[in-house]
XYZ file of C-alpha atoms in Angstrom:
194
model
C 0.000 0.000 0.000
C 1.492 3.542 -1.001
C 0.120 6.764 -0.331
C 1.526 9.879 -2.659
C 1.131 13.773 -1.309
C 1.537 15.886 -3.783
C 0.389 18.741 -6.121
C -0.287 18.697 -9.540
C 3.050 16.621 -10.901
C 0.389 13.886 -8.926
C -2.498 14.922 -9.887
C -1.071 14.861 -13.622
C -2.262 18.511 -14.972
C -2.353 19.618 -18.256
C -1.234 16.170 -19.497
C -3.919 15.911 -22.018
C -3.778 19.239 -22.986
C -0.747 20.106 -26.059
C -1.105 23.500 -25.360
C 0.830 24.457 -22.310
C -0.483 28.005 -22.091
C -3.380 27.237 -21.376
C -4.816 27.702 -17.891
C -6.048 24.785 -15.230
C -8.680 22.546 -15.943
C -9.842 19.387 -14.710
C -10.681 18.497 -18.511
C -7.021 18.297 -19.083
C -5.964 16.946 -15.791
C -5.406 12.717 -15.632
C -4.414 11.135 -12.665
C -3.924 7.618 -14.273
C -1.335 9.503 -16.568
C 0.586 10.490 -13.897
C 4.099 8.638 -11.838
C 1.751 7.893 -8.322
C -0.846 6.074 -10.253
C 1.632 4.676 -12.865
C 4.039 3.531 -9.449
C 1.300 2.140 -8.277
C 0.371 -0.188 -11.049
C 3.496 -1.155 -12.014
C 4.265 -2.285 -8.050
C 0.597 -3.868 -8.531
C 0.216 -1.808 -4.802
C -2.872 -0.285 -3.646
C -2.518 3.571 -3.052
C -4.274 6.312 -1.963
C -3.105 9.754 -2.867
C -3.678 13.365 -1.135
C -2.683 15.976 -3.900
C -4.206 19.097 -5.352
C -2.982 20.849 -8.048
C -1.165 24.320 -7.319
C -1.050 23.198 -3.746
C 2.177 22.982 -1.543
C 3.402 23.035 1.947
C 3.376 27.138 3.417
C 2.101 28.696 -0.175
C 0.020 27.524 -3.128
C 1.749 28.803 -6.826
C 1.993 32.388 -6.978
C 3.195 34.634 -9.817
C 4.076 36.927 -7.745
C 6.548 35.888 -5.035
C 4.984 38.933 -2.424
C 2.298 37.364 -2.159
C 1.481 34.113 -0.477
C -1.057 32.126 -1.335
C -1.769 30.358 2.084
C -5.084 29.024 1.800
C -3.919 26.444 -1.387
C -1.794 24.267 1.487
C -1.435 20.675 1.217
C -1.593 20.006 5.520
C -4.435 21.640 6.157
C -6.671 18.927 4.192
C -3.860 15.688 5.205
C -6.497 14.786 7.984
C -9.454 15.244 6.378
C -11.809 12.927 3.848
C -10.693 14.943 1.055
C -11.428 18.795 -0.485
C -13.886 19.836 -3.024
C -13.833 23.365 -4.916
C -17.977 22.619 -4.662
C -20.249 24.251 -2.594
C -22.459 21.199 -0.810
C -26.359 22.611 0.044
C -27.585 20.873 3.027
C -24.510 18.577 3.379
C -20.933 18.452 4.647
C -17.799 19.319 2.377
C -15.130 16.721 2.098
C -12.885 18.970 4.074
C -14.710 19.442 6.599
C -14.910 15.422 7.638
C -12.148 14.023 9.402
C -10.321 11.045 7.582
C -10.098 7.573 9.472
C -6.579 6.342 9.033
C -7.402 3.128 10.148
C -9.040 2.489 7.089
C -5.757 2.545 4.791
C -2.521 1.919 6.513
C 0.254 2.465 3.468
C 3.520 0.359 3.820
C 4.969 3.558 1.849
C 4.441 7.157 2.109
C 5.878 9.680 -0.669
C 5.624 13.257 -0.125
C 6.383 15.221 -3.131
C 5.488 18.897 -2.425
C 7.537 22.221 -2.786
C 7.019 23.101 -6.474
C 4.560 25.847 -5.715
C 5.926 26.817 -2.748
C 9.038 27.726 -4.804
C 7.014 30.029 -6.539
C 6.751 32.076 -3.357
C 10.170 31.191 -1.840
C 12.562 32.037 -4.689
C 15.399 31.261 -2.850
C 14.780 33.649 0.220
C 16.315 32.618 3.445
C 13.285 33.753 5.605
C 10.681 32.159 3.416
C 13.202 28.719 3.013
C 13.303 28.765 6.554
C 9.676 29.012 6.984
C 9.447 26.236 4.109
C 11.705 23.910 5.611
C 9.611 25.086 9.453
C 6.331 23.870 7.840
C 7.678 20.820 6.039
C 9.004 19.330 9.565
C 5.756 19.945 10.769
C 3.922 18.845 8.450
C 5.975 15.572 8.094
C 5.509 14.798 11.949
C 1.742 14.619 11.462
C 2.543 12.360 8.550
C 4.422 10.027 10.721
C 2.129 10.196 13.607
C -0.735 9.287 11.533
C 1.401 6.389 10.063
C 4.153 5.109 12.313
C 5.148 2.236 10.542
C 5.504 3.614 7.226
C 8.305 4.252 5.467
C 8.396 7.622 3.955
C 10.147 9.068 0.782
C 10.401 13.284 0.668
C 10.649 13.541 -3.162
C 11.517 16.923 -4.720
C 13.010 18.354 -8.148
C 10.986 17.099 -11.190
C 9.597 20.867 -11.713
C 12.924 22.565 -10.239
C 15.475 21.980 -7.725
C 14.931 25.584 -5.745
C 14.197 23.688 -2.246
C 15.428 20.099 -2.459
C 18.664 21.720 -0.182
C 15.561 23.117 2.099
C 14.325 19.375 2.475
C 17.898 17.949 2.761
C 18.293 20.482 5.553
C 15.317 20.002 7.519
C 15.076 15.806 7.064
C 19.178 15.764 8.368
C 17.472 17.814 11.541
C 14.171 16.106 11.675
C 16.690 12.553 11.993
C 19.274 14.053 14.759
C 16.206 15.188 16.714
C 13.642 12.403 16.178
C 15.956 9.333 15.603
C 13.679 8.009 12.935
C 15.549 6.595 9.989
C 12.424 5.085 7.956
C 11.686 9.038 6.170
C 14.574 8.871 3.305
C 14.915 12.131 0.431
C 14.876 11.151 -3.401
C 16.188 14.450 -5.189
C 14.637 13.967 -8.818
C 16.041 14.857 -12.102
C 14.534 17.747 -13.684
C 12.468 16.703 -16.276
C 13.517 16.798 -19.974
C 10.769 18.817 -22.164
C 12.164 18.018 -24.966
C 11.110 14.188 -24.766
């Protein structure tokens, strides 16, 4: 059993869409077409994945590195049933239901999550810090809500901006916690030429 955090590298955005200008839509968005799912088969694994496109740990993507984009964060929706865009008359949004973890208990974890937030970031020390501050934090409610899993902190497909930032904070996360099951993968950048 795996269970991938991510944004929309997960999700798999604008993969059926040639044009790459064009703005977000779930039309052109495939999950199937995407590495989680496509891990998943081809390790024949169950999965279960928590990703939203333009989502990240502290900021969502931003065009404009002043400004944050706070409310598009991955954590806030990790304990919940899931999150919908959709206004629900008379009933209760995804978000707002708490998710059992008893009811999938993944052997693997991957987080792969800092893309957008490098949008906001841009390599400035007080926002890395605050990055690498909400990644630790974020990846201690991952392990208390699986504490047999082993977890992988992927980063770089999109850009390499903060895979130093999760380097950093996984070496201290390790001398302080002792917990040697949450590994780093730094990925290649991907070619767009293929």
């Amino acid at each position: 059993k795996i269970e991938f955090i991510g944004d929309s590298i997960t999700c798999g955005y604008g993969v059926d869409d040639e044009d790459k200008d064009h703005h977000f839509s779930t039309l052109t968005e495939d999950v199937t077409k995407a590495y989680a799912y496509k891990t998943a088969q081809a390790l024949d694994a169950d999965y279960s994945m928590v990703s939203i496109s333009g989502y990240g740990i502290i900021s969502g993507y931003t065009s404009d590195p002043s400004k944050k984009v706070s409310e598009q964060t991955i954590p806030q929706y990790y304990t919940k049933l899931g999150f919908s865009y959709n206004k629900f008359a008379n009933t209760t949004a995804p978000q707002d239901i708490e998710w059992d973890f008893s009811k999938f208990t993944p052997d693997v974890v991957v987080i792969n999550l800092g893309t957008n937030d490098d949008s906001y970031t841009k390599g400035d020390s007080a926002k890395m810090q605050e990055y690498i501050d909400g990644y630790r934090a974020f990846l201690e409610t991952v392990r208390e809500k699986n504490p047999d899993a082993e977890i992988f902190c992927t980063l770089g497909l999109m850009g390499q901006g903060l895979c130093s930032a999760v380097e950093e904070m996984l070496y201290y996360y390790q001398q302080d916690t002792g917990d040697e099951k949450v590994h780093f993968v730094k990925l290649d950048v991907q070619d767009a030429s293929l």
